[in-house]
Each structure stands twice: as C-alpha cells, then as structure tokens.
Tab-separated table of C-alpha atoms in Angstrom:
chain	number	residue	atom	x	y	z
A	14	MET	CA	23.628	14.396	10.764
A	15	PRO	CA	21.686	12.661	8.532
A	16	PRO	CA	18.563	10.683	11.031
A	17	ILE	CA	19.539	6.962	11.184
A	18	PHE	CA	16.710	3.336	11.275
A	19	ALA	CA	16.749	0.433	11.976
A	20	ILE	CA	14.215	-2.182	10.183
A	21	ILE	CA	13.887	-5.845	10.919
A	22	ASP	CA	11.835	-7.997	8.062
A	23	LEU	CA	10.562	-10.957	9.133
A	24	GLY	CA	10.157	-12.950	5.935
A	25	SER	CA	9.159	-16.367	4.625
A	26	GLN	CA	12.610	-17.678	4.316
A	27	SER	CA	14.790	-15.253	7.135
A	28	VAL	CA	15.427	-12.500	9.887
A	29	ARG	CA	16.738	-9.214	8.364
A	30	LEU	CA	17.899	-6.496	9.909
A	31	ARG	CA	19.155	-3.088	8.179
A	32	ILE	CA	20.801	-0.254	9.621
A	33	MET	CA	19.802	3.042	6.948
A	34	GLN	CA	20.173	6.567	6.506
A	35	THR	CA	18.000	8.808	4.512
A	36	ASP	CA	17.887	12.658	4.098
A	37	VAL	CA	15.049	15.005	3.402
A	38	HIS	CA	15.798	14.581	-0.558
A	39	GLY	CA	15.165	10.540	-0.228
A	40	ASN	CA	19.059	9.452	-0.489
A	41	ILE	CA	19.338	6.259	1.227
A	42	GLU	CA	22.043	4.953	2.428
A	43	GLN	CA	22.539	0.953	3.977
A	44	ILE	CA	24.788	1.376	6.549
A	45	ASP	CA	24.588	-2.605	7.776
A	46	PHE	CA	22.840	-5.624	6.634
A	47	LEU	CA	22.484	-8.823	9.607
A	48	GLU	CA	20.425	-11.914	7.897
A	49	GLN	CA	19.392	-15.208	9.671
A	50	ASN	CA	17.988	-18.023	7.743
A	51	ILE	CA	14.850	-18.615	9.396
A	52	PRO	CA	11.908	-20.758	7.016
A	53	LEU	CA	8.812	-19.144	8.716
A	54	GLY	CA	7.341	-19.846	5.733
A	55	ALA	CA	7.665	-23.050	5.516
A	56	ASP	CA	5.594	-23.375	8.284
A	57	THR	CA	2.482	-20.603	7.705
A	58	PHE	CA	2.368	-22.331	4.578
A	59	SER	CA	2.388	-26.090	5.315
A	60	GLN	CA	-0.608	-27.802	6.458
A	61	LYS	CA	0.019	-26.924	9.964
A	62	LYS	CA	0.133	-23.221	9.155
A	63	LYS	CA	1.128	-22.975	12.643
A	64	ILE	CA	4.982	-21.075	13.404
A	65	SER	CA	6.899	-24.034	15.188
A	66	ASP	CA	8.459	-23.060	18.675
A	67	THR	CA	11.452	-24.179	16.703
A	68	ASN	CA	11.255	-21.279	15.007
A	69	THR	CA	9.592	-19.204	17.441
A	70	ASN	CA	12.572	-19.740	19.572
A	71	LYS	CA	15.535	-19.101	16.408
A	72	VAL	CA	13.291	-16.042	16.237
A	73	ILE	CA	13.921	-14.546	19.672
A	74	HIS	CA	17.700	-15.042	19.350
A	75	ALA	CA	17.911	-13.305	16.103
A	76	LEU	CA	15.959	-10.151	17.410
A	77	MET	CA	18.408	-9.781	20.639
A	78	ALA	CA	21.223	-10.183	18.562
A	79	TYR	CA	19.517	-7.768	16.440
A	80	LYS	CA	18.831	-5.638	19.928
A	81	ARG	CA	22.299	-5.036	20.575
A	82	VAL	CA	23.329	-4.131	16.989
A	83	ILE	CA	21.011	-1.578	16.766
A	84	THR	CA	21.687	-0.234	20.380
A	85	GLU	CA	25.789	0.149	18.938
A	86	TYR	CA	24.139	2.015	16.565
A	87	ASP	CA	22.569	4.537	18.645
A	88	VAL	CA	18.901	4.398	16.874
A	89	PRO	CA	16.538	6.239	18.578
A	90	PRO	CA	13.683	4.110	20.174
A	91	HIS	CA	11.056	5.866	17.367
A	92	HIS	CA	13.266	5.336	14.392
A	93	CYS	CA	13.078	1.013	14.954
A	94	LEU	CA	10.412	-0.586	12.930
A	95	SER	CA	9.590	-4.393	13.296
A	96	LEU	CA	7.719	-5.404	9.741
A	97	ALA	CA	5.905	-8.691	9.136
A	98	SER	CA	3.810	-9.992	6.075
A	99	SER	CA	2.190	-12.395	4.847
A	100	ALA	CA	4.458	-15.934	6.692
A	101	ILE	CA	3.261	-13.804	9.817
A	102	LYS	CA	-0.145	-12.855	9.388
A	103	GLU	CA	-1.404	-15.827	7.605
A	104	ALA	CA	0.063	-18.190	10.769
A	105	ARG	CA	-2.840	-19.518	13.210
A	106	ASN	CA	-0.920	-18.947	16.286
A	107	ARG	CA	0.276	-15.122	15.268
A	108	ASP	CA	-1.236	-13.372	18.229
A	109	LEU	CA	0.508	-15.710	20.289
A	110	PHE	CA	3.624	-15.745	18.594
A	111	ILE	CA	3.895	-11.944	18.484
A	112	HIS	CA	3.253	-12.179	21.983
A	113	LYS	CA	6.176	-14.178	22.614
A	114	ILE	CA	8.432	-11.908	20.693
A	115	ALA	CA	6.927	-9.077	22.561
A	116	ILE	CA	7.863	-10.584	25.913
A	117	ALA	CA	10.999	-11.591	25.179
A	118	THR	CA	12.391	-9.311	22.993
A	119	GLY	CA	10.583	-6.112	24.280
A	120	ILE	CA	10.023	-5.894	19.697
A	121	THR	CA	6.655	-4.858	18.485
A	122	ILE	CA	6.245	-6.781	15.794
A	123	HIS	CA	4.285	-4.917	12.884
A	124	VAL	CA	1.947	-7.090	10.449
A	125	LEU	CA	1.158	-5.276	7.468
A	126	SER	CA	-1.802	-5.069	5.704
A	127	VAL	CA	-2.176	-5.926	2.024
A	128	ARG	CA	-3.113	-2.086	1.561
A	129	GLU	CA	0.223	-0.705	3.539
A	130	ILE	CA	2.118	-2.975	0.954
A	131	ILE	CA	1.074	-1.753	-2.080
A	132	ARG	CA	1.506	1.594	-0.450
A	133	TYR	CA	4.907	1.410	0.197
A	134	LEU	CA	5.703	-0.546	-3.097
A	135	TYR	CA	4.475	2.353	-5.120
A	136	ILE	CA	6.445	4.558	-3.276
A	137	SER	CA	9.321	2.933	-3.416
A	138	TYR	CA	9.183	2.291	-7.212
A	139	LYS	CA	8.292	6.820	-7.985
A	140	HIS	CA	11.690	6.662	-5.673
A	141	SER	CA	13.660	4.417	-8.110
A	142	VAL	CA	11.934	5.397	-11.447
A	143	GLY	CA	11.434	8.913	-10.302
A	144	ARG	CA	10.542	10.890	-13.744
A	145	ALA	CA	11.823	8.089	-16.072
A	146	GLU	CA	10.173	9.354	-19.595
A	147	HIS	CA	10.321	5.820	-21.184
A	148	PHE	CA	7.300	4.893	-18.177
A	149	GLN	CA	5.730	7.934	-18.657
A	150	ASN	CA	3.496	6.832	-21.381
A	151	GLN	CA	3.409	3.058	-20.953
A	152	ASN	CA	0.628	0.535	-20.264
A	153	SER	CA	2.917	-0.972	-17.204
A	154	LEU	CA	2.695	-3.717	-14.538
A	155	ILE	CA	4.968	-3.686	-11.409
A	156	TYR	CA	5.101	-7.338	-10.396
A	157	HIS	CA	6.566	-9.496	-8.080
A	158	MET	CA	6.993	-13.388	-7.245
A	159	GLY	CA	7.248	-13.532	-3.498
A	160	GLY	CA	7.147	-16.638	-1.366
A	161	GLY	CA	3.945	-16.145	0.190
A	162	ASN	CA	2.216	-13.706	-2.129
A	163	SER	CA	2.551	-12.023	-5.219
A	164	PRO	CA	2.019	-8.086	-5.203
A	165	PHE	CA	1.474	-6.462	-8.540
A	166	ILE	CA	0.680	-2.554	-9.700
A	167	HIS	CA	-1.278	-1.936	-13.406
A	168	MET	CA	-0.716	1.529	-14.468
A	169	VAL	CA	-1.648	3.359	-17.374
A	170	LYS	CA	0.303	6.712	-18.489
A	171	ASN	CA	2.044	7.001	-14.816
A	172	THR	CA	-1.837	6.785	-13.217
A	173	VAL	CA	-2.472	3.716	-11.308
A	174	VAL	CA	-5.449	1.995	-12.155
A	175	PHE	CA	-5.718	-1.540	-10.393
A	176	SER	CA	-3.531	-3.340	-7.775
A	177	HIS	CA	-3.356	-6.538	-6.017
A	178	ILE	CA	-2.099	-9.096	-4.090
A	179	SER	CA	-2.391	-13.024	-5.505
A	180	HIS	CA	-2.706	-15.597	-2.440
A	181	PHE	CA	0.141	-17.388	-4.668
A	182	GLY	CA	3.932	-17.788	-3.565
A	183	THR	CA	7.194	-20.107	-4.760
A	184	LEU	CA	7.041	-21.478	-1.135
A	185	ARG	CA	2.972	-21.643	-0.652
A	186	ALA	CA	2.683	-23.204	-4.228
A	187	MET	CA	6.307	-26.122	-3.312
A	188	GLU	CA	4.337	-26.748	0.218
A	189	GLU	CA	1.354	-27.089	-1.794
A	190	ILE	CA	2.436	-29.342	-4.223
A	191	HIS	CA	5.377	-31.627	-2.311
A	192	PRO	CA	3.504	-34.239	-0.969
A	193	TYR	CA	1.945	-35.566	-3.385
A	194	ALA	CA	4.957	-35.530	-5.843
A	195	GLU	CA	7.048	-38.606	-6.085
A	196	THR	CA	10.312	-37.480	-7.609
A	197	PRO	CA	11.870	-33.935	-8.411
A	198	GLU	CA	11.328	-33.844	-11.533
A	199	GLU	CA	7.462	-34.375	-10.733
A	200	LEU	CA	7.375	-31.924	-8.030
A	201	TYR	CA	8.909	-29.291	-10.789
A	202	ASP	CA	6.542	-30.583	-13.738
A	203	SER	CA	3.725	-30.221	-11.122
A	204	LEU	CA	4.779	-26.233	-10.043
A	205	TYR	CA	4.950	-25.692	-13.493
A	206	GLN	CA	1.616	-25.981	-14.533
A	207	GLU	CA	0.380	-24.575	-11.349
A	208	ILE	CA	2.257	-21.442	-12.173
A	209	GLU	CA	0.616	-21.653	-15.857
A	210	ARG	CA	-2.720	-21.991	-14.427
A	211	ARG	CA	-2.805	-19.237	-11.857
A	212	VAL	CA	-1.194	-16.931	-14.860
A	213	ASP	CA	-4.305	-18.007	-16.978
A	214	ASN	CA	-6.585	-16.805	-14.426
A	215	LEU	CA	-4.933	-13.815	-13.471
A	216	PHE	CA	-5.860	-12.784	-17.188
A	217	SER	CA	-9.327	-14.317	-17.617
A	218	TYR	CA	-10.089	-12.639	-14.051
A	219	GLY	CA	-9.081	-9.572	-15.383
A	220	TYR	CA	-6.353	-8.598	-13.253
A	221	ILE	CA	-3.418	-8.379	-15.592
A	222	HIS	CA	-4.976	-7.131	-18.969
A	223	ARG	CA	-2.956	-7.873	-22.326
A	224	THR	CA	-2.936	-4.558	-24.020
A	225	ILE	CA	0.458	-4.165	-21.378
A	226	ASN	CA	3.352	-3.527	-23.015
A	227	ALA	CA	6.105	-3.166	-19.826
A	228	LEU	CA	6.516	-5.779	-17.365
A	229	ILE	CA	8.368	-3.637	-14.534
A	230	THR	CA	9.959	-6.901	-11.693
A	231	TYR	CA	12.038	-6.936	-8.742
A	232	GLY	CA	13.764	-8.710	-6.064
A	233	THR	CA	16.566	-11.540	-5.567
A	234	ALA	CA	14.875	-13.785	-8.081
A	235	ILE	CA	15.078	-11.662	-11.138
A	236	THR	CA	18.097	-10.039	-10.181
A	237	THR	CA	20.234	-13.009	-10.325
A	238	ALA	CA	18.774	-14.047	-13.594
A	239	ALA	CA	20.162	-11.076	-14.839
A	240	GLN	CA	23.545	-11.297	-13.391
A	241	GLU	CA	24.096	-15.204	-14.105
A	242	THR	CA	23.014	-14.466	-17.508
A	243	GLY	CA	25.237	-11.008	-17.989
A	244	CYS	CA	22.468	-10.041	-20.429
A	245	SER	CA	21.328	-7.396	-18.600
A	246	THR	CA	21.580	-3.138	-19.759
A	247	PRO	CA	21.782	-0.709	-17.464
A	248	HIS	CA	20.016	2.667	-17.589
A	249	ALA	CA	19.698	5.438	-15.546
A	250	SER	CA	16.721	4.162	-13.311
A	251	TYR	CA	16.358	0.307	-14.047
A	252	SER	CA	18.002	-2.524	-16.297
A	253	THR	CA	16.487	-4.478	-18.839
A	254	LEU	CA	17.131	-8.342	-19.583
A	255	PRO	CA	15.977	-9.927	-22.801
A	256	LEU	CA	12.895	-12.684	-22.198
A	257	GLU	CA	15.038	-15.085	-24.869
A	258	LYS	CA	17.814	-15.087	-21.930
A	259	LEU	CA	15.155	-15.313	-19.172
A	260	ILE	CA	14.136	-18.462	-20.822
A	261	ALA	CA	17.147	-20.127	-22.048
A	262	PHE	CA	18.850	-20.126	-18.114
A	263	SER	CA	15.316	-20.883	-16.563
A	264	ASP	CA	15.446	-23.883	-18.667
A	265	THR	CA	19.000	-24.719	-17.382
A	266	ILE	CA	17.895	-24.382	-13.629
A	267	ARG	CA	14.646	-26.498	-14.929
A	268	TYR	CA	15.086	-29.617	-12.803
A	269	LEU	CA	18.208	-28.643	-10.589
A	270	SER	CA	17.311	-29.162	-6.704
A	271	ALA	CA	17.538	-25.800	-4.366
A	272	HIS	CA	20.837	-27.577	-3.771
A	273	GLU	CA	22.388	-27.977	-6.676
A	274	ILE	CA	21.148	-24.243	-7.296
A	275	SER	CA	23.189	-23.067	-4.360
A	276	GLN	CA	26.517	-24.832	-5.478
A	277	THR	CA	26.710	-23.984	-8.824
A	278	TYR	CA	26.179	-20.725	-8.544
A	279	ASN	CA	27.304	-19.968	-5.504
A	280	LEU	CA	24.023	-18.721	-4.195
A	281	PRO	CA	22.759	-18.420	-0.739
A	282	HIS	CA	19.645	-21.142	0.085
A	283	THR	CA	17.643	-18.570	0.658
A	284	VAL	CA	17.574	-17.735	-3.223
A	285	SER	CA	18.119	-21.525	-4.551
A	286	ALA	CA	15.071	-22.457	-3.108
A	287	TYR	CA	12.326	-20.623	-5.193
A	288	LEU	CA	14.610	-19.329	-7.990
A	289	SER	CA	13.227	-22.013	-10.263
A	290	PRO	CA	9.442	-21.211	-9.722
A	291	ALA	CA	9.747	-17.747	-9.449
A	292	LEU	CA	11.457	-16.778	-13.330
A	293	TRP	CA	8.767	-19.615	-14.172
A	294	MET	CA	5.972	-17.156	-13.366
A	295	TYR	CA	8.101	-14.275	-14.764
A	296	ARG	CA	8.788	-16.256	-18.212
A	297	THR	CA	5.051	-17.229	-18.578
A	298	ILE	CA	3.377	-13.788	-17.702
A	299	ALA	CA	6.211	-12.126	-20.131
A	300	LYS	CA	5.145	-13.989	-22.803
A	301	LYS	CA	1.578	-14.201	-22.906
A	302	LEU	CA	2.186	-9.834	-22.566
A	303	SER	CA	4.369	-10.884	-25.872
A	304	VAL	CA	6.814	-8.682	-24.427
A	305	LYS	CA	10.247	-8.917	-25.375
A	306	GLU	CA	12.848	-8.002	-22.061
A	307	LEU	CA	11.506	-7.414	-18.493
A	308	TYR	CA	12.558	-4.004	-16.657
A	309	LEU	CA	14.556	-4.746	-13.430
A	310	CYS	CA	13.841	-1.425	-11.070
A	311	ASP	CA	15.486	-1.673	-7.189
A	312	ILE	CA	12.044	-1.454	-5.611
A	313	SER	CA	11.423	-2.788	-2.277
A	314	LEU	CA	9.122	-2.430	0.725
A	315	HIS	CA	11.756	-1.457	3.572
A	316	THR	CA	12.741	1.442	1.016
A	317	GLY	CA	8.773	2.732	0.755
A	318	VAL	CA	8.557	2.069	4.450
A	319	LEU	CA	11.278	4.291	5.418
A	320	LEU	CA	10.717	7.041	2.452
A	321	PHE	CA	6.542	7.283	4.113
A	322	LYS	CA	7.965	7.516	7.650
A	323	GLN	CA	10.084	10.293	6.052
A	324	GLY	CA	7.494	11.680	4.740
A	325	ILE	CA	8.300	11.291	1.259
A	326	THR	CA	5.134	9.813	-0.828
A	327	TYR	CA	6.178	11.456	-4.254
A	328	ASP	CA	2.363	11.806	-5.998
A	329	LEU	CA	0.706	8.941	-3.600
A	330	GLN	CA	-1.911	11.749	-2.613
A	331	LYS	CA	-2.640	12.607	-6.091
A	332	GLN	CA	-2.885	8.807	-7.130
A	333	SER	CA	-5.509	8.748	-4.121
A	334	LYS	CA	-7.644	11.470	-5.597
A	335	LYS	CA	-7.576	9.694	-9.138
A	336	ALA	CA	-9.099	6.259	-7.316
A	337	ALA	CA	-11.607	8.635	-5.189
A	338	GLN	CA	-12.593	10.094	-8.483
A	339	ALA	CA	-13.019	7.004	-10.707
A	340	VAL	CA	-14.895	5.457	-7.821
A	341	GLY	CA	-17.504	8.623	-8.096
A	342	GLU	CA	-17.523	7.880	-11.672
A	343	LYS	CA	-18.619	4.370	-11.512
A	344	TYR	CA	-21.601	5.592	-8.640
A	345	LEU	CA	-22.164	8.494	-11.597
A	346	TYR	CA	-21.426	11.313	-8.600
A	347	ASP	CA	-22.483	14.568	-9.777
A	348	LYS	CA	-18.705	15.546	-10.353
A	349	LYS	CA	-19.085	19.389	-10.409
A	350	HIS	CA	-20.891	19.694	-7.138
A	351	ALA	CA	-18.036	17.178	-5.852
A	352	GLN	CA	-14.870	19.046	-7.073
A	353	ARG	CA	-16.675	22.597	-5.407
A	354	VAL	CA	-17.323	20.851	-2.496
A	355	ALA	CA	-13.540	19.413	-2.373
A	356	TYR	CA	-12.381	23.158	-3.517
A	357	TYR	CA	-14.224	24.480	-0.307
A	358	ALA	CA	-13.308	21.612	2.214
A	359	ARG	CA	-9.953	21.972	1.216
A	360	LYS	CA	-9.883	26.274	1.988
A	361	ILE	CA	-11.928	25.531	4.861
A	362	GLY	CA	-9.580	23.032	6.156
A	363	SER	CA	-6.456	24.963	5.517
A	364	THR	CA	-7.605	27.882	7.260
A	365	LEU	CA	-8.549	25.903	10.520
A	366	ALA	CA	-5.520	23.984	10.382
A	367	LYS	CA	-3.173	25.190	12.603
A	368	GLN	CA	-5.498	26.771	15.359
A	369	PHE	CA	-6.747	23.022	15.213
A	370	HIS	CA	-4.174	20.870	14.491
A	371	ILE	CA	-5.410	19.367	11.273
A	372	SER	CA	-2.383	17.776	9.618
A	373	GLU	CA	-1.955	17.659	5.727
A	374	HIS	CA	-2.881	14.249	5.615
A	375	GLU	CA	-6.253	14.709	7.390
A	376	LEU	CA	-7.062	17.647	4.678
A	377	HIS	CA	-6.220	14.903	2.241
A	378	LEU	CA	-8.815	12.678	3.665
A	379	LEU	CA	-11.491	15.464	3.828
A	380	GLU	CA	-11.085	16.288	0.335
A	381	LEU	CA	-11.662	12.265	-0.501
A	382	ALA	CA	-14.542	12.397	1.506
A	383	ALA	CA	-16.145	15.619	-0.128
A	384	TYR	CA	-15.612	14.069	-3.720
A	385	LEU	CA	-17.724	10.903	-2.158
A	386	HIS	CA	-19.919	12.242	-0.096
A	387	ASP	CA	-23.084	11.757	-2.655
A	388	ILE	CA	-22.447	8.859	-4.153
A	389	GLY	CA	-24.980	6.943	-1.985
A	390	LYS	CA	-27.405	8.457	-4.318
A	391	PHE	CA	-26.890	5.891	-6.611
A	392	ILE	CA	-28.919	3.323	-4.108
A	393	ASN	CA	-31.267	5.747	-3.090
A	394	SER	CA	-31.761	9.355	-2.490
A	395	SER	CA	-33.260	8.810	0.886
A	396	ASN	CA	-30.462	8.060	3.478
A	397	HIS	CA	-27.430	8.579	0.861
A	398	HIS	CA	-24.967	9.180	3.348
A	399	GLY	CA	-25.494	6.004	4.739
A	400	HIS	CA	-25.449	4.292	1.628
A	401	SER	CA	-22.342	6.240	1.118
A	402	TYR	CA	-20.297	5.099	3.597
A	403	TYR	CA	-21.482	1.400	2.735
A	404	LEU	CA	-20.268	2.111	-0.472
A	405	ILE	CA	-16.651	3.715	0.280
A	406	GLN	CA	-15.942	0.835	2.810
A	407	ASN	CA	-16.209	-1.840	0.451
A	408	SER	CA	-14.248	0.418	-2.413
A	409	THR	CA	-10.378	0.577	-3.006
A	410	LEU	CA	-8.833	3.586	-2.510
A	411	PHE	CA	-5.501	3.256	-3.619
A	412	GLY	CA	-2.856	4.746	-1.463
A	413	LEU	CA	-5.258	3.870	1.751
A	414	THR	CA	-5.326	1.710	4.525
A	415	LYS	CA	-8.343	-0.209	5.676
A	416	ASP	CA	-8.564	2.324	8.656
A	417	GLU	CA	-7.881	5.667	6.547
A	418	ILE	CA	-10.819	4.189	4.335
A	419	HIS	CA	-13.233	3.572	7.110
A	420	THR	CA	-12.577	7.492	8.539
A	421	VAL	CA	-13.198	9.252	4.686
A	422	ALA	CA	-16.604	6.742	5.015
A	423	LEU	CA	-17.541	8.118	8.551
A	424	LEU	CA	-16.894	11.592	7.261
A	425	SER	CA	-19.144	10.869	4.582
A	426	LYS	CA	-21.776	9.336	6.773
A	427	TYR	CA	-21.510	12.495	8.887
A	428	HIS	CA	-21.941	15.142	6.219
A	429	ARG	CA	-25.656	15.670	6.644
A	430	LYS	CA	-28.932	15.011	8.954
A	431	LYS	CA	-27.964	14.044	12.830
A	432	TYR	CA	-24.302	15.394	14.379
A	433	PRO	CA	-22.933	11.703	15.377
A	434	THR	CA	-22.925	11.512	19.193
A	435	LYS	CA	-21.380	8.340	18.692
A	436	ILE	CA	-18.985	6.990	15.844
A	437	SER	CA	-19.108	4.327	13.797
A	438	GLY	CA	-16.653	1.507	15.922
A	439	GLN	CA	-15.849	3.453	18.393
A	440	LYS	CA	-14.728	1.459	20.695
A	441	LYS	CA	-11.569	1.066	18.029
A	442	TYR	CA	-10.744	4.687	18.447
A	443	SER	CA	-8.902	6.890	20.730
A	444	TYR	CA	-10.724	10.415	21.491
A	445	GLU	CA	-8.705	12.097	19.334
A	446	GLU	CA	-9.501	9.845	16.465
A	447	ARG	CA	-13.157	10.477	17.396
A	448	LEU	CA	-12.154	14.309	17.815
A	449	ARG	CA	-10.605	13.997	14.381
A	450	VAL	CA	-13.784	12.551	12.660
A	451	LEU	CA	-15.903	15.441	14.104
A	452	LYS	CA	-14.231	18.247	13.566
A	453	LEU	CA	-13.354	17.229	9.815
A	454	SER	CA	-17.473	15.955	8.997
A	455	ALA	CA	-18.179	19.598	10.223
A	456	ILE	CA	-15.878	21.428	8.256
A	457	LEU	CA	-17.426	19.058	5.129
A	458	ARG	CA	-21.141	20.046	5.873
A	459	ILE	CA	-20.194	23.704	5.789
A	460	ALA	CA	-18.309	23.350	2.540
A	461	ASP	CA	-21.330	21.421	1.236
A	462	SER	CA	-23.454	24.212	2.397
A	463	LEU	CA	-21.639	26.635	-0.163
A	464	ASP	CA	-22.764	24.956	-3.059
A	465	LYS	CA	-26.198	24.096	-2.127
A	466	GLY	CA	-27.502	26.747	-5.120
A	467	GLY	CA	-25.786	25.095	-7.349
A	468	MET	CA	-24.471	27.925	-9.072
A	469	GLY	CA	-20.618	27.220	-9.644
A	470	LYS	CA	-17.162	27.410	-8.394
A	471	LYS	CA	-17.769	30.975	-6.264
A	472	ALA	CA	-15.052	32.990	-5.496
A	473	VAL	CA	-15.195	32.792	-1.456
A	474	SER	CA	-13.394	34.645	0.812
A	475	ILE	CA	-12.478	32.582	3.713
A	476	SER	CA	-10.746	34.113	7.094
A	477	LEU	CA	-10.045	33.602	10.651
A	478	THR	CA	-11.187	35.243	13.932
A	479	SER	CA	-10.245	35.551	17.599
A	480	LYS	CA	-13.992	34.112	18.173
A	481	ALA	CA	-15.384	32.958	14.622
A	482	LEU	CA	-14.868	31.746	11.136
A	483	ARG	CA	-15.750	34.233	8.782
A	484	ILE	CA	-16.882	33.292	4.862
A	485	SER	CA	-17.367	35.973	2.293
A	486	MET	CA	-18.830	35.560	-1.618
A	487	PRO	CA	-20.282	37.733	-3.862
A	488	TYR	CA	-24.430	38.497	-3.720
A	489	TYR	CA	-26.237	36.334	-6.388
A	490	GLU	CA	-30.223	35.886	-6.531
A	491	GLY	CA	-30.037	32.358	-5.013
A	492	HIS	CA	-27.482	32.700	-2.010
A	493	ASN	CA	-30.540	32.343	0.730
A	494	LEU	CA	-29.990	28.753	-0.051
A	495	GLU	CA	-26.108	28.747	0.887
A	496	ARG	CA	-27.142	30.978	4.152
A	497	LEU	CA	-30.003	28.573	5.590
A	498	ALA	CA	-27.472	25.532	4.693
A	499	ILE	CA	-24.603	27.326	6.563
A	500	ARG	CA	-27.212	28.267	9.537
A	501	GLU	CA	-28.330	24.786	10.292
A	502	ASN	CA	-24.907	23.592	10.510
A	503	ASN	CA	-22.823	26.064	12.298
A	504	LYS	CA	-23.716	24.830	15.256
A	505	ASN	CA	-21.484	21.363	14.103
A	506	LEU	CA	-18.809	23.223	13.849
A	507	LYS	CA	-18.840	25.185	16.638
A	508	THR	CA	-19.825	21.914	18.953
A	509	SER	CA	-16.101	20.729	17.539
A	510	THR	CA	-13.818	23.490	17.382
A	511	ALA	CA	-15.433	26.201	19.877
A	512	TYR	CA	-15.659	28.456	16.331
A	513	ARG	CA	-19.386	29.893	14.646
C-alpha cells in the first residue's frame, strides 16, 4: 500500500489539512481535504503584527479536529507535517504562538524558511511540468502573488539563474493601505497604484528581466480567472490564459468588494478577498514583459514538501551544483582545480559512504564545498579558507537551506591549516552534526591534496581495506607534492574515521 501522509498548512487566511498518498514514482493522490477560515494574515500584517488570542484558540480547535481525522486515517507520526510561512514567521508573538499550539495539541509547527519555500516550489514545478519541451529553451519566470509574500524563480533554458521572495502580498498591501482610504474605490485605486510601483521596482532592481518570454503562474487566483473566463487552453502539463482575457476579467471585478465577488461568482471568502489585487499583479507583470499569454501550472508548496519527504528532488542537486559554479566564477576560482577536487572528493566519499554512513545528500554538500573551497583567494591568498567561509555564508546557493549553506562553508573553512577542535556555532549543532563536518572536511583535505601538483585529472584508484584507505595513481614527475600533502592530512582522516 502506498505511504499515506498528513500535511497541515497554516496559511494567511485559513488552516488546511490534506491527507495524501504517493508512490515511488511521485504519483500523488489527495484522499481528503479540510479547511477552516482563520485570518492569521489579518493579524500579522496589521499594525499590531501579533496573532490574537481569538485566532490562536481557533487554530487550536481546528488542529484538534484535524488530529482526530489523522488518527482515523492511521497516518504514522513521522508522516505528519505541520507547516507555516509568513503569517506565522513574521508575527511578533511567533514563538509564544507555536509554544501554545504545541502544549494544547501536541503538534509542533515548522516555520518554513525562504530557501525551503523556493526549494519545494521548484520541485513541485518539475513534478508538474516534467520534461515539457515548450519550456526547455524558454526564458521563464515562475511567479505567485501570495497573501504576505510573493516568490519567484527565474530560469533560462531550464537553469535557475535567480530566485527571490518579495516582501509583498495581497493581504499585506490591503492592511497597509486600508487605514488611509476613505472609500472602497479609493482603497482599490491606491492598491493598484502600489502594485504597479512594486512591479516597477522588481524590474528596476533587476529581480525580473524584460528578456523573460514565459510567465508561469499558479494558485487559486489565476486558476479562478481561467475558469471564470473559460478561455484557458489545456495542454499535457499546463494550460494557457490569454492576457487580454485576464485584463477583461480583472477590469470587471476591479471595484467589487470581496462580498460582491463571492456572491457573483460563488467563491469562498478566502478567494474573493484577494482575487482582484492578485490578478492586477499578474496583469501588470505580464504587460511589462509584453507576453500575450500566461502559463498555468499545478504548482503547490505541499506537493513539493511531500515529494522531498519521499526523496524525489528531480534535478535539484544539478541546479545547486550550477549555482555553486556560478558563485565560483563570480570570485574568479580556478575552475579546473575545483572540478578535479570535486571529482576526487566524490570518489573518496563514495568509497567510505557505506562504512561511515555518509548519505548521498552529504556527498552532495561535500562536492559543493570542493567547488568553493578556494574562492577566498579572491580577497586574499593568506587565510583564504577563512575568507571562503565568509563568502559562502553570504552567497545564495539554490536548493540549499541556511543550515546546509553553513555546512558547505564550514567544510571549506576546514579544508586546510589547523584541524578544528571546535566548530563555529557548535552550540547549535548536535554531536552527529559536528562529526559530519569533521569527516567530510577530512575527505576534502585528501581530495585537495591529490591535486597539489596541478597536473590535471589523474586516473586515481581508491579502495578500502580493513585498516586503510588506499589511493593509487600513475607515477609522474611531480607526484611528491601529492604524497607530501596526503601525509600531512592523513592524521585528520584517521582522527575522524579511524582510517589511515
């Protein structure tokens, strides 16, 4: 029987429960869906910026009801996920709110970081579109107008070149403007002007490029517009909505209140409340890009989370590697040296993986560190490992969380000089996490040593015996540099793995 999952999502306007099943191929089936309208965003994005006691109690009651449903479906505890984003993350009383929920319900809420949101949305996009040839050579923008924030991912020929989450959403904008508007018409006119100003900033600051020729959207607002106009054209993995039809529908509802939209189009309040400003945002971006149609895809955060939980990430590692190489090029790294060290590190790590429980994900982080371990030379060759740490910590590596980037930075920092007796920020790290940094940095040192002669990639043979890691390579004139470097770093590998 396919594994069953329960995903609780605390959004800006409602709290939702999805009971879902998935198989090893990534096929997903939603078995049940429950939703309770709780306006958490109205609290967080207001001037108080605090979640009220009233809404806190509503969330507790909703989650207790959801727990009973989860029990009925017999979902195992490790398959239950409770997620929240901006409506919880930005609340001044966030920690107290999460603590109250945990005490009252036993449910621990995980607040998603910006990098996690982008990662899960990308995985969902790959799952939705797959290998659709239409987007293979496009300059594409994936964009969604949310309640508090708006994520977007810029891709050129299926390679992610930039990702960002704009601190701007429909509910946030309406809460900011509402106190200064005397009439509904004035409210909406001010809102639309603010949207157009924000879009101008996205273009002028370089977040969105005019070279984009495919605007990919998702979510309830744009799907509702497509359904109400009846003009979307379905394809195998996406549908299209002509811009002119979107503009016409947007103009129709321009000054309608949320109640009027709800009554006219038979929509729930959670949709009608933000439909008009969301569509205005989409049309404004589309007009500035001069695209004639918008692409609608079945992208969602919960789908990405579920796939990631199952270990289905598509080409996420490949995208992370490209991002690391882009950072390396920015800081003028020695590309050939970095590639050789990455090759050796992966080979050594794979040889030791089974014996020392090194996961594929850890090998990936090791490989990224190998690409970036010398970028600190851009600042100064002296103490360049320390400079590498700083540069990586302050770089954006697509697909990686803040903690994962920190791990890559630590591996680069400890690829040379004194072997660490302490690890930066170790108070936040468990014993297992500290041991991971020690093992992987020891491997990186050996990999770096294998290229000390700078004679190009060599046919290295690596094998594991009961007591030693054996590395063999063809003799060449400058091989003594490698032998000396390996001898110096051998004690580090022995310290962390008991191998020599």
